Coordinates of C-alpha atoms and ligand atoms in Angstrom, one line a residue:
Chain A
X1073 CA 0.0 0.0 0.0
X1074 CA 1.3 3.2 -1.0
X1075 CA 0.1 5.0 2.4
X1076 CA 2.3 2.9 4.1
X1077 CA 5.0 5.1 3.0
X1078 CA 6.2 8.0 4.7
X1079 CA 4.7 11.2 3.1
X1080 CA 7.2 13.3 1.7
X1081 CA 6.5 17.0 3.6
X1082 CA 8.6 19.0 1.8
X1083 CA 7.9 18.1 -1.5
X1084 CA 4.1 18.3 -0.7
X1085 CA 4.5 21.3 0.3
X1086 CA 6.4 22.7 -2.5
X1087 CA 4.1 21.7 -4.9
X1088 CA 1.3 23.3 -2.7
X1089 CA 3.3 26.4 -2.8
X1090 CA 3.4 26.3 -6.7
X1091 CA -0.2 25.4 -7.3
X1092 CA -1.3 27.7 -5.2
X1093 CA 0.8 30.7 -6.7
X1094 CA -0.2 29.8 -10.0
X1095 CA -1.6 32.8 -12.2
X1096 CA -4.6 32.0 -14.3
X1097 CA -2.3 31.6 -17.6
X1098 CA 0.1 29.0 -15.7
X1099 CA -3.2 27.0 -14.6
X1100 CA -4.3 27.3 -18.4
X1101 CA -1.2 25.3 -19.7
X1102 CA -1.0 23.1 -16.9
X1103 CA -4.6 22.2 -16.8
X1104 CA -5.4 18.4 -16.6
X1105 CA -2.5 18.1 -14.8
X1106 CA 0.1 15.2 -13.9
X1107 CA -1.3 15.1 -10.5
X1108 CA -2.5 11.4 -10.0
X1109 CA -4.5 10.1 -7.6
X1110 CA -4.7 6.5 -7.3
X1111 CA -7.5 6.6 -4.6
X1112 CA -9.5 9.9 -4.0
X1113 CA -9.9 11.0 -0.3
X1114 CA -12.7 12.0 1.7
X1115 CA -13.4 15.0 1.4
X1116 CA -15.2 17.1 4.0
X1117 CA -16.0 20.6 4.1
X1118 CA -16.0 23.2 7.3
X1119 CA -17.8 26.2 7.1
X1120 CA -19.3 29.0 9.3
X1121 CA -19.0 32.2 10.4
X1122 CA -15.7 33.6 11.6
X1123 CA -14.4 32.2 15.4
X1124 CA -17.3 29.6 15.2
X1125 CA -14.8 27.1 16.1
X1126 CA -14.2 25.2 12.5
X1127 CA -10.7 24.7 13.3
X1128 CA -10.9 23.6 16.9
X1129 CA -13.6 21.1 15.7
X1130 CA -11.4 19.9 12.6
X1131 CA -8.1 18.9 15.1
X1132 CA -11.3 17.0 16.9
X1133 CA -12.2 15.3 13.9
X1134 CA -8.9 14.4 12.6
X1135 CA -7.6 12.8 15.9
X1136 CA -10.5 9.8 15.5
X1137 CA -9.4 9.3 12.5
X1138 CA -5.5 9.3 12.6
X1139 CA -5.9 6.9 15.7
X1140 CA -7.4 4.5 13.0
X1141 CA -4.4 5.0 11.4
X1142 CA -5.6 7.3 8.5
X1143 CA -4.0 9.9 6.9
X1144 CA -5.2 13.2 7.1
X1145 CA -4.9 16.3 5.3
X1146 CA -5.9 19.2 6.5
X1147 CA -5.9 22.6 3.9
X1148 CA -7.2 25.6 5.8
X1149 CA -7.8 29.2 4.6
X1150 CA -7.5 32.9 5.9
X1151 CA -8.6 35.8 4.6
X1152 CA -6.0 37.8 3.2
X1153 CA -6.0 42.0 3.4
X1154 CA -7.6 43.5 1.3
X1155 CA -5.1 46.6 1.7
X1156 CA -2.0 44.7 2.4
X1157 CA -2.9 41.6 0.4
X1158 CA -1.2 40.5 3.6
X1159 CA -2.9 37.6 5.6
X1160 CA -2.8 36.3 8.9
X1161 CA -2.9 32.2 9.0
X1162 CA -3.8 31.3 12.2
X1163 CA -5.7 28.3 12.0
X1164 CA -3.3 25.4 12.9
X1165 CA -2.7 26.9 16.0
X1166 CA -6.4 25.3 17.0
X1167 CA -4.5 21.6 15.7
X1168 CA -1.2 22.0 18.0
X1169 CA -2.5 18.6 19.8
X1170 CA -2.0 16.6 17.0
X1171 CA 0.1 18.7 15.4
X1172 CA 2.9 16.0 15.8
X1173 CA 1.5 13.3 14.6
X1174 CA 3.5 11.8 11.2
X1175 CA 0.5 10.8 9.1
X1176 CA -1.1 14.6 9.1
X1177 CA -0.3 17.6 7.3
X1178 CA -2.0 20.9 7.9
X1179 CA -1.4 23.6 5.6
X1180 CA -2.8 27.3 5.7
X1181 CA -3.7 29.0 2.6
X1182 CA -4.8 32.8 2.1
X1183 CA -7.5 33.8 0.1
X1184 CA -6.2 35.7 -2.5
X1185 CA -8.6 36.9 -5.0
X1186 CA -11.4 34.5 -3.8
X1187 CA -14.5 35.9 -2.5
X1188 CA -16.2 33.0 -1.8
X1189 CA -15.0 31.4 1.4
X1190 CA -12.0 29.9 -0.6
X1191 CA -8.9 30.5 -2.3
X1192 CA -7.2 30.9 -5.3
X1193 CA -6.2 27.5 -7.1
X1194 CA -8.2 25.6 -4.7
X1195 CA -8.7 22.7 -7.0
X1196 CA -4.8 22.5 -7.8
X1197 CA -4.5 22.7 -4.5
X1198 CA -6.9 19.7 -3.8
X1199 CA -5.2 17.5 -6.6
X1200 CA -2.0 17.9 -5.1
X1201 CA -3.1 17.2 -1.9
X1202 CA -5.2 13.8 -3.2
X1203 CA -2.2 12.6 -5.2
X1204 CA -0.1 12.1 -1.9
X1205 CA -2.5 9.2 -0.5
X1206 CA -4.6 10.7 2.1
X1207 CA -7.7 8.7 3.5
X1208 CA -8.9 12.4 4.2
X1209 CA -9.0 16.3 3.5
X1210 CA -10.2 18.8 5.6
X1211 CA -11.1 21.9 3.9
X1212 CA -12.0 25.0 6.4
X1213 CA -13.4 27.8 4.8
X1214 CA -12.5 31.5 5.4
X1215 CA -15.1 32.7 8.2
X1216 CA -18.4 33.1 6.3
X1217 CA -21.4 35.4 6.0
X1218 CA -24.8 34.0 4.4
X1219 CA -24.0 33.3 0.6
X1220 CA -20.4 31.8 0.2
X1221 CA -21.6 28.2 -0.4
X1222 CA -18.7 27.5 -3.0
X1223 CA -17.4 24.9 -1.2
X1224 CA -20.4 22.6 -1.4
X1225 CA -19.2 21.6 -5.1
X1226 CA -15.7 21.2 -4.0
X1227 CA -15.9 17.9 -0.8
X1228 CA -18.3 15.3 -0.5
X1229 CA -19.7 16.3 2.9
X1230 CA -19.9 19.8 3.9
X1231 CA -20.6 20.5 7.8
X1232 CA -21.6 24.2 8.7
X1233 CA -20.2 25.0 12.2
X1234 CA -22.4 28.2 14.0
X1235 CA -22.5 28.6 17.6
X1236 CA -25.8 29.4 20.1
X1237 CA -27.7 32.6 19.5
X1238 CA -27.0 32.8 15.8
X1239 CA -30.4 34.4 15.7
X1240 CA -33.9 32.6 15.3
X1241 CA -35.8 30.6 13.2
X1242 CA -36.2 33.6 10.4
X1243 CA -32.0 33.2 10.1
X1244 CA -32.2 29.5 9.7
X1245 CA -35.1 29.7 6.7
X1246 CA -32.7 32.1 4.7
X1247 CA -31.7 31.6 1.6
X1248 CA -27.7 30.4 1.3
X1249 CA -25.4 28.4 2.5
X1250 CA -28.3 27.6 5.5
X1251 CA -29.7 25.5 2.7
X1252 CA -26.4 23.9 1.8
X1253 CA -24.9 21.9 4.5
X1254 CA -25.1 18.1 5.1
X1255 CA -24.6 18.2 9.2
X1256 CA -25.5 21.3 10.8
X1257 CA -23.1 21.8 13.8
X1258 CA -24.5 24.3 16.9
X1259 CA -20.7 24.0 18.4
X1260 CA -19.7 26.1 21.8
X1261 CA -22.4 24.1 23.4
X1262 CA -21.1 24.8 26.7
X1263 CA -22.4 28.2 26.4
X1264 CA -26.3 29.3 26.8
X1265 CA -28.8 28.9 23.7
X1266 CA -27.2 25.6 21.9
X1267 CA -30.5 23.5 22.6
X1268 CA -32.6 26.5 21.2
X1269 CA -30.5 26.9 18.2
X1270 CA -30.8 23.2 17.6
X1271 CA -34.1 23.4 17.6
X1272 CA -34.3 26.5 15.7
X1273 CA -32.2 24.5 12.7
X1274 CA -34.3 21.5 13.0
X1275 CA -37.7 23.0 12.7
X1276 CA -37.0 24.5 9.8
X1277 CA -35.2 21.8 8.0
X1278 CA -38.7 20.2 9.1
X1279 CA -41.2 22.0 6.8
X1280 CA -38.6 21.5 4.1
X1281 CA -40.3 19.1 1.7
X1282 CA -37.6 15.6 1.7
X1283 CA -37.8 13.7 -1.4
X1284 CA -38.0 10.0 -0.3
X1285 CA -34.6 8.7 0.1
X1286 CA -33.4 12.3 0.2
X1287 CA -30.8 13.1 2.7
X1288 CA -32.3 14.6 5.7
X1289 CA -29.2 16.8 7.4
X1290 CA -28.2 16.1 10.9
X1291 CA -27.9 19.1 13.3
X1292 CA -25.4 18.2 16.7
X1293 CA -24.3 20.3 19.1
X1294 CA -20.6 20.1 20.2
X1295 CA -18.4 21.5 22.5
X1296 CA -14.4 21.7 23.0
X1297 CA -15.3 21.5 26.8
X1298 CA -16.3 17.3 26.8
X1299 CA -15.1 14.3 25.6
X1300 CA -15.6 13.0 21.6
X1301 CA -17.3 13.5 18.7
X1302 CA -19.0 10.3 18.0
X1303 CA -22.2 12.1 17.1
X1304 CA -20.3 13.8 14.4
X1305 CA -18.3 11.4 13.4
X1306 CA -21.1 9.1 12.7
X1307 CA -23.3 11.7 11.1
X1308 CA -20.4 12.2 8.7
X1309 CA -19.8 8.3 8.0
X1310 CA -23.5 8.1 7.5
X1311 CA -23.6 10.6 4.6
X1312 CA -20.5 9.6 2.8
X1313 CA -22.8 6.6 2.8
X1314 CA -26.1 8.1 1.6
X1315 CA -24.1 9.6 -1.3
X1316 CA -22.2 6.6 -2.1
X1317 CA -25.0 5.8 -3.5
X1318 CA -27.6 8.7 -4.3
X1319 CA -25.0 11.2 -5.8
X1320 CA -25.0 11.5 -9.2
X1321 CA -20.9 11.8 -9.4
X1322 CA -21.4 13.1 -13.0
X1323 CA -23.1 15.6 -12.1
X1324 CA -20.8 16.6 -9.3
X1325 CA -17.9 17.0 -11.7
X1326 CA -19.8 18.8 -14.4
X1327 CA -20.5 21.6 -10.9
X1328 CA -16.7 21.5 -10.4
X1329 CA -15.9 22.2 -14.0
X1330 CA -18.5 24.8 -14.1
X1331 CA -16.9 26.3 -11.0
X1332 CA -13.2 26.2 -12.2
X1333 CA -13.7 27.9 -15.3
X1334 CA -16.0 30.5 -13.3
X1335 CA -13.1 31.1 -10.8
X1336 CA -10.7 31.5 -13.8
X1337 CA -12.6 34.3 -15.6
X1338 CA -13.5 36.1 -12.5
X1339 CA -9.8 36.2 -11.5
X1340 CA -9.1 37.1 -15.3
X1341 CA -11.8 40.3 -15.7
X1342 CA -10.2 41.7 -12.1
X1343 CA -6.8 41.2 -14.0
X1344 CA -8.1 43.4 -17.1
X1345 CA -9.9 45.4 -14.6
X1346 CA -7.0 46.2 -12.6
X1347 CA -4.9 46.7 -15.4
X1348 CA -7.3 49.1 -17.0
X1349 CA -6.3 53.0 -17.6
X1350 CA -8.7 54.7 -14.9
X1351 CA -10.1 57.1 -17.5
X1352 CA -11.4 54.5 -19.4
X1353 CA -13.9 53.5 -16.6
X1354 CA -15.3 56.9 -16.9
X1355 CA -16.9 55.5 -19.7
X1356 CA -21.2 54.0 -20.5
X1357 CA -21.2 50.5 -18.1
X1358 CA -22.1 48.7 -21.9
X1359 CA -18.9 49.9 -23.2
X1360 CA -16.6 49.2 -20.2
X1361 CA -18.0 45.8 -20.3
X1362 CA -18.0 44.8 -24.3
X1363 CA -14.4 46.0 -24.0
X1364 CA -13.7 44.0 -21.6
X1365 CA -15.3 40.9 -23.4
X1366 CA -13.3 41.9 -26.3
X1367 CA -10.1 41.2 -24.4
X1368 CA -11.0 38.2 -22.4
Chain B
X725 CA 9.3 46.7 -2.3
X726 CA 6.9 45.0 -0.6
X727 CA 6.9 41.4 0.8
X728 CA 3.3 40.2 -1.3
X729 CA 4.0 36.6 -1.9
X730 CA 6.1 35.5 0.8
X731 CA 5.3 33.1 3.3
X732 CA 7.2 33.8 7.1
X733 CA 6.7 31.9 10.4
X734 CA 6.6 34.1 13.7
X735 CA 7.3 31.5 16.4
X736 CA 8.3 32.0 20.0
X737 CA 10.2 28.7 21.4
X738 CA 10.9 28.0 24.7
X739 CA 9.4 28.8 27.9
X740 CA 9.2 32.4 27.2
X741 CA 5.5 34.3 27.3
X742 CA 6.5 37.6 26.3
X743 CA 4.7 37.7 22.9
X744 CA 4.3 41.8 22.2
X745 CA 6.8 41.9 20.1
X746 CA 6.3 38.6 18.5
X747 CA 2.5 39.8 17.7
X748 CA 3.4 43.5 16.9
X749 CA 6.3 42.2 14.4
X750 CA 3.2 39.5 13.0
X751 CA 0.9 42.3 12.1
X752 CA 3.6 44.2 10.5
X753 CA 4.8 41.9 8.5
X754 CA 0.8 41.5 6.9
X755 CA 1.2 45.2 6.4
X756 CA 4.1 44.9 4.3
X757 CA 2.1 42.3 2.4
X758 CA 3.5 39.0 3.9
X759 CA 1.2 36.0 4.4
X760 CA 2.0 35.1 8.1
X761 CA 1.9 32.3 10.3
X762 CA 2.2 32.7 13.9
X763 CA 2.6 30.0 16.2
X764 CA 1.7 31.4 19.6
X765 CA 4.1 30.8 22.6
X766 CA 5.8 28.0 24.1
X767 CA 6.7 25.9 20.8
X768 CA 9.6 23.7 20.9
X769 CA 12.1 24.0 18.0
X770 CA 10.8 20.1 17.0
X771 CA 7.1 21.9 16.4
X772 CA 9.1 25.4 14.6
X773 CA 10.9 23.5 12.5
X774 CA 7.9 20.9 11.2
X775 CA 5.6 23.9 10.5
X776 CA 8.2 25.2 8.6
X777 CA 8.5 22.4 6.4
X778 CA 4.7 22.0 6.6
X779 CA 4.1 25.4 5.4
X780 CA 6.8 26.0 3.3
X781 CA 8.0 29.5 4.4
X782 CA 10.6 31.7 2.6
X783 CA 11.8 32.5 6.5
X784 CA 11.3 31.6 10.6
X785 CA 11.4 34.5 12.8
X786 CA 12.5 33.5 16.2
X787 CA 11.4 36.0 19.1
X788 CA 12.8 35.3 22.1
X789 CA 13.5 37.6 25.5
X790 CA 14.0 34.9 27.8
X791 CA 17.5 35.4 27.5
X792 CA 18.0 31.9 25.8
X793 CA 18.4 32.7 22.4
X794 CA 22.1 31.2 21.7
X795 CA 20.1 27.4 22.9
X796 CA 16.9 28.2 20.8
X797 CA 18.4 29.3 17.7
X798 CA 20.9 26.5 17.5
X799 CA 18.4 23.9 18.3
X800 CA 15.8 25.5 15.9
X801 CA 18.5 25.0 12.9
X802 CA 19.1 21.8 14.4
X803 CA 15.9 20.5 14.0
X804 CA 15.7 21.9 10.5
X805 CA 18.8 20.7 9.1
X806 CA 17.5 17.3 10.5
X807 CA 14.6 18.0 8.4
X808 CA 16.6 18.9 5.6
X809 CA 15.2 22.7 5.0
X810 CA 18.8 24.6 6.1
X811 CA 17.9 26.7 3.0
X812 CA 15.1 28.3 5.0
X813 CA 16.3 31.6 6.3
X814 CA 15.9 31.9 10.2
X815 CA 15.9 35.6 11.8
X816 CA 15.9 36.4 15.4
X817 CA 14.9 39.0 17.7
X818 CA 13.6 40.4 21.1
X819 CA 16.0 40.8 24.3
X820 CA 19.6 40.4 22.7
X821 CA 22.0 41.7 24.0
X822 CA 25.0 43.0 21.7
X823 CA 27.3 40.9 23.1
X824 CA 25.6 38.1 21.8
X825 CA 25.4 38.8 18.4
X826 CA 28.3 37.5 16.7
X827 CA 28.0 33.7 18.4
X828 CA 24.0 33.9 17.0
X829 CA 25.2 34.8 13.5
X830 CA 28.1 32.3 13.3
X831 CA 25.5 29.8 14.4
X832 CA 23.6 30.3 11.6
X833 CA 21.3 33.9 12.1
X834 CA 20.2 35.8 8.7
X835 CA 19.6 38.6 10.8
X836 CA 19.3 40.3 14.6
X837 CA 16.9 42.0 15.8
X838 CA 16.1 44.6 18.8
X839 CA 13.7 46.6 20.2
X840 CA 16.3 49.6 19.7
X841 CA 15.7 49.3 15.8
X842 CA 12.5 51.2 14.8
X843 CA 9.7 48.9 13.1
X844 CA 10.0 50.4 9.5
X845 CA 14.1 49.3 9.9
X846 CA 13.5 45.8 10.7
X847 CA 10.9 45.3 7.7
X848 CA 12.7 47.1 5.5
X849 CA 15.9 45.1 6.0
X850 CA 13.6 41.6 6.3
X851 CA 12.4 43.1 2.7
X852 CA 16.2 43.0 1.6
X853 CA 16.9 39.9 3.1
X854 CA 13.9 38.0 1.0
X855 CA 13.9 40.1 -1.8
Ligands
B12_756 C1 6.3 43.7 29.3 C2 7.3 42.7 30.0 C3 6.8 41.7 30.6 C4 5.3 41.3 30.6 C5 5.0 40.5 29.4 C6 3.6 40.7 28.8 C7 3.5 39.9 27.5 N1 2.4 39.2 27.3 O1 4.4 40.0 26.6 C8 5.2 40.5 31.9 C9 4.9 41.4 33.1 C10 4.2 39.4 31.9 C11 6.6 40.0 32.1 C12 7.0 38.8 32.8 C13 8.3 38.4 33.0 N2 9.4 39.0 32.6 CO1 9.4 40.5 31.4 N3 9.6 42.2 30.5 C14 8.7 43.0 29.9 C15 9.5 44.2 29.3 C16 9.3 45.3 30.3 C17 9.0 44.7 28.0 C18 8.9 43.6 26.9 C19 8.1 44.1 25.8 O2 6.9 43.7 25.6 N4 8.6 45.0 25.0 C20 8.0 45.6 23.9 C21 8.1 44.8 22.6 C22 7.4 45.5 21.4 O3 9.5 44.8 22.3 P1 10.3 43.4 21.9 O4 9.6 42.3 22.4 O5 11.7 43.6 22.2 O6 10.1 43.4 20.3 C23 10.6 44.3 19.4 C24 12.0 43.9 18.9 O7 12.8 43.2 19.9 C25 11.8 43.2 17.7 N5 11.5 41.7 17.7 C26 11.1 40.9 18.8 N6 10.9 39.7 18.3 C27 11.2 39.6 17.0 C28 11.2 38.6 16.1 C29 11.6 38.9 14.8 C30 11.6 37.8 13.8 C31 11.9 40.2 14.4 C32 12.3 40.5 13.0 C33 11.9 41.2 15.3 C34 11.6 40.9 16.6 O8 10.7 43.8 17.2 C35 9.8 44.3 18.2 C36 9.2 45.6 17.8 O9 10.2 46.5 17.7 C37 10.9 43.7 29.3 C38 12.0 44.7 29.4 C39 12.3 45.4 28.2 N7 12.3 46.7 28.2 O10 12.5 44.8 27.1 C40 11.0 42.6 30.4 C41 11.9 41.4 30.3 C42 11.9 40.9 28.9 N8 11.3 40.4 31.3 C43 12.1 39.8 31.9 C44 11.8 38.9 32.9 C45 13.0 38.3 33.7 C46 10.5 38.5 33.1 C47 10.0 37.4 34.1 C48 10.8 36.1 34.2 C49 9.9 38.1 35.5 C50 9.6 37.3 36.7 N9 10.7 37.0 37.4 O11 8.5 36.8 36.8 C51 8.6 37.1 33.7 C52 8.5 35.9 32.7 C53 7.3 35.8 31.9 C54 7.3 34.6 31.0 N10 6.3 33.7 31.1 O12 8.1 34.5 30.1 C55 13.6 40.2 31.6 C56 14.2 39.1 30.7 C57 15.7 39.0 31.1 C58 16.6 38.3 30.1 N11 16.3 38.4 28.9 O13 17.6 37.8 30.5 C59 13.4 41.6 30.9 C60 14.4 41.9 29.8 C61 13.4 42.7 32.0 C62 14.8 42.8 32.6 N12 15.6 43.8 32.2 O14 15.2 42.0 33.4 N13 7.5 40.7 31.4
GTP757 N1 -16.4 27.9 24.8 C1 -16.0 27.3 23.7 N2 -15.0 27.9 23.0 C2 -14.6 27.3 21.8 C3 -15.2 26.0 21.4 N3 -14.6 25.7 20.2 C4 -13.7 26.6 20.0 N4 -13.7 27.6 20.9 C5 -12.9 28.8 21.0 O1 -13.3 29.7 20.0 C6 -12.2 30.4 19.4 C7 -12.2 30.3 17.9 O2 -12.0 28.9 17.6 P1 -11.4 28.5 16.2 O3 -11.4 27.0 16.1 O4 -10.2 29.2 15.9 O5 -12.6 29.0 15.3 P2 -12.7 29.1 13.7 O6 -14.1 29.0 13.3 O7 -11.7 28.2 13.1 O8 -12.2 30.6 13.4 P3 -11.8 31.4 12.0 O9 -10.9 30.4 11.3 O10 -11.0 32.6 12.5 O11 -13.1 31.7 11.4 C8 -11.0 29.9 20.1 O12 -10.6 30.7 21.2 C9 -11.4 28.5 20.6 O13 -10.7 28.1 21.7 C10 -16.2 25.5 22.2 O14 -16.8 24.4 22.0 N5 -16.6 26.2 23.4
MG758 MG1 -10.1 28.6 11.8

């Protein structure tokens, strides 16, 4: 078995470093690239708003599963400044428990130009990551408001991490990524409110209409403060399951494609936008934009 | 010049808890455009050098005003020498006192740095250094 052998950190992380700094021209002529996977990983999405606790729950997550002896990949993002396009990546300090533990690798990404919750080259960045044998990749999200849900087409399971008091039932019916997770997680459950938040997220998810044999998304609470997460873990196992064999994989890849080619021209246009002389935005919207399309 | 692009681990080993300058020299560095990654305090040079590897930084900043900073430099390369990434740059700063300079760069320092330098001297020479 090729997991058996001893992952090789620095050139991993090398190749991270390159896919991630790729521009969109150097993604263009590597595309389809020579990353091979011989067995893809389990991939499971963290989301939620900012200091929820997505990375406290993710070391929780991955220690289960590297005591079975599993490797475990763990690619987490930041947002980066806006004015600096500086970032502080301050995730793995939530995974130092583990942190020593041969058969995981954490790396911390900044956003870049994403504005969706992810970051630049996230894909690359994924098919590296898969072509080095792990059983399993965590992918933690850039704190989130209501409507970066991009990550749903990226893993197979996405968990959305809030904490008690998130508001009432009105914020659970909204439209977003509310309507896009697979477990719903009320963590910090050692403060007031969790039961009433579950509650909140499960009456809602209630008068949603399930198609039989649908997927009907867990909601746990968790806290740092006690013991395991079995509840979670098994909630996770038992959709990996579910989609085994509902998810049209198809499908799936046709969203991904859809979404890389999306992410390519969106970081292209701010490229032509950037680059742009500032008169000629003085110009009709109609025109700035049929220029534009001109040069893409 | 501006640091956009490169990748630099603020760590504190040792015992010591005095993170101020660590945290003020962590922001700064996102200022001047750097993606940062700061450890926090009380890292062993075993956990500094691993991150480095794991994150593959352009450079490891060592703050340290414990007095101990001959020990935790030297072990820091140790470990990353072990962990064959001696190309990564290491820096040091915090309570050092002149003296001590010359054994810290002979052991392997790409730079020194002290609360007498102003802020906009020590980024602007890390800028050099990494250019
Ligand atoms: C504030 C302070 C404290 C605070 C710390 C609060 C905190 N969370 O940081 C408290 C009161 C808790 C404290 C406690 C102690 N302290 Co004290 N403390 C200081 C003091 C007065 C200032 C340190 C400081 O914050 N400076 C401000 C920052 C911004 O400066 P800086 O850290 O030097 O960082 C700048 C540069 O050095 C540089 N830099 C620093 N790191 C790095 C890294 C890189 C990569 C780069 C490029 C640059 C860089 O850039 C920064 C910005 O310019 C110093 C004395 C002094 N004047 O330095 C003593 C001092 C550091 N403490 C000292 C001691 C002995 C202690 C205690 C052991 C006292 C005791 N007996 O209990 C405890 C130990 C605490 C512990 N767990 O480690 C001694 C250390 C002696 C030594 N080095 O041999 C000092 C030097 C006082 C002295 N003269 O005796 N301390
Ligand atoms: N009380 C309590 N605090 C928690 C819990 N889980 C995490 N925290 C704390 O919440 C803070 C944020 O935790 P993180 O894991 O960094 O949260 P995050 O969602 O990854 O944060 P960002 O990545 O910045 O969005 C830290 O101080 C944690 O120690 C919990 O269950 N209960
Ligand atoms: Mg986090």
């Amino acid at each position: 078995m090729t997991r058996q052998e001893l992952l090789d950190r620095r050139a991993l992380a090398r190749q991270l470093s390159l896919a991630g700094r790729a521009s969109v021209a150097d993604v263009l002529s590597e595309a389809d690239s020579n990353f091979k996977t011989e067995k893809p990983a389990v991939r499971i999405g963290v989301t939620g708003p900012p200091g929820a606790g997505k990375s406290t729950l993710i070391a929780r997550l991955a220690a289960s599963r590297l005591q079975h002896g599993e490797r475990v990949g763990v690619l987490a993002i930041d947002p980066t400044s806006p004015l600096s396009q500086g970032s502080i990546l301050g995730d793995r300090i939530r995974m130092d428990e583990i942190a020593d533990d041969p058969n995981l690798y954490i790396r911390s990404m900044p956003s870049r130009h994403a504005h969706d919750g992810m970051a630049d080259n996230i894909t690359g960045m994924l098919a590296v990551l898969e072509s080095h044998n792990f059983d399993n990749i965590f992918l933690e999200t850039v704190g989130i408001g209501q409507a970066d849900y991009s990550v749903r087409t990226l893993v197979d399971t996405v968990i959305l991490v809030v904490v008690p008091e998130s508001g009432d039932t009105v914020q659970a019916m909204k439209a977003g990524v509310m309507e896009m997770a697979d477990v719903y997680v009320v963590n910090k459950a050692d403060r007031p409110g969790a039961k009433r938040t579950v509650t909140d997220i499960q009456s809602v998810l209630a008068l949603k209409e399930n198609n039989p044999g649908g997927w009907r998304p867990r909601v746990l609470q968790t806290s740092s403060e006690d013991g395991d997460v079995l509840l979670l873990d098994q909630a996770i196992t038992d959709h990996l399951n579910w989609r085994r064999d509902n998810v049209d994989l198809l499908a799936h890849r046709r969203d991904q494609a859809r979404y890389n080619v999306e992410m390519l021209l969106n970081r292209r246009v701010g490229e032509l936008l950037a680059d742009a002389e500032p008169a000629q935005l003085d110009r009709p919207i109609s025109d700035i934009y049929a220029d534009l399309v001109g040069r893409l | 010049m501006s640091l956009q692009g490169k990748r630099i681990l603020i760590a504190k080993p040792g015992l010591d808890g005095h993170d101020v300058g660590a945290k003020i020299i962590t922001l700064a560095l996102r200022d001047h455009g750097a993606d940062v990654i700061y450890t926090g305090i009380r890292k062993s040079p075993d956990y500094i050098a691993r991150t480095a590897v794991d994150e593959d930084v352009d450079a490891v900043g060592l703050s340290v005003l414990s007095g101990s900073h001959q020990e935790m430099l030297v072990a820091t390369l140790d470990q990353m020498k072990a962990m064959d990434a001696a190309d990564i740059k290491v820096f040091i700063g915090g309570t050092i006192p002149p003296d001590d300079h010359a054994a810290l760069v002979a052991a392997g320092a790409a730079g020194i740095f002290t609360s007498e330098m102003n802020l906009e001297d020590t980024i602007a020479r890390l800028e050099v250094a990494l250019a």
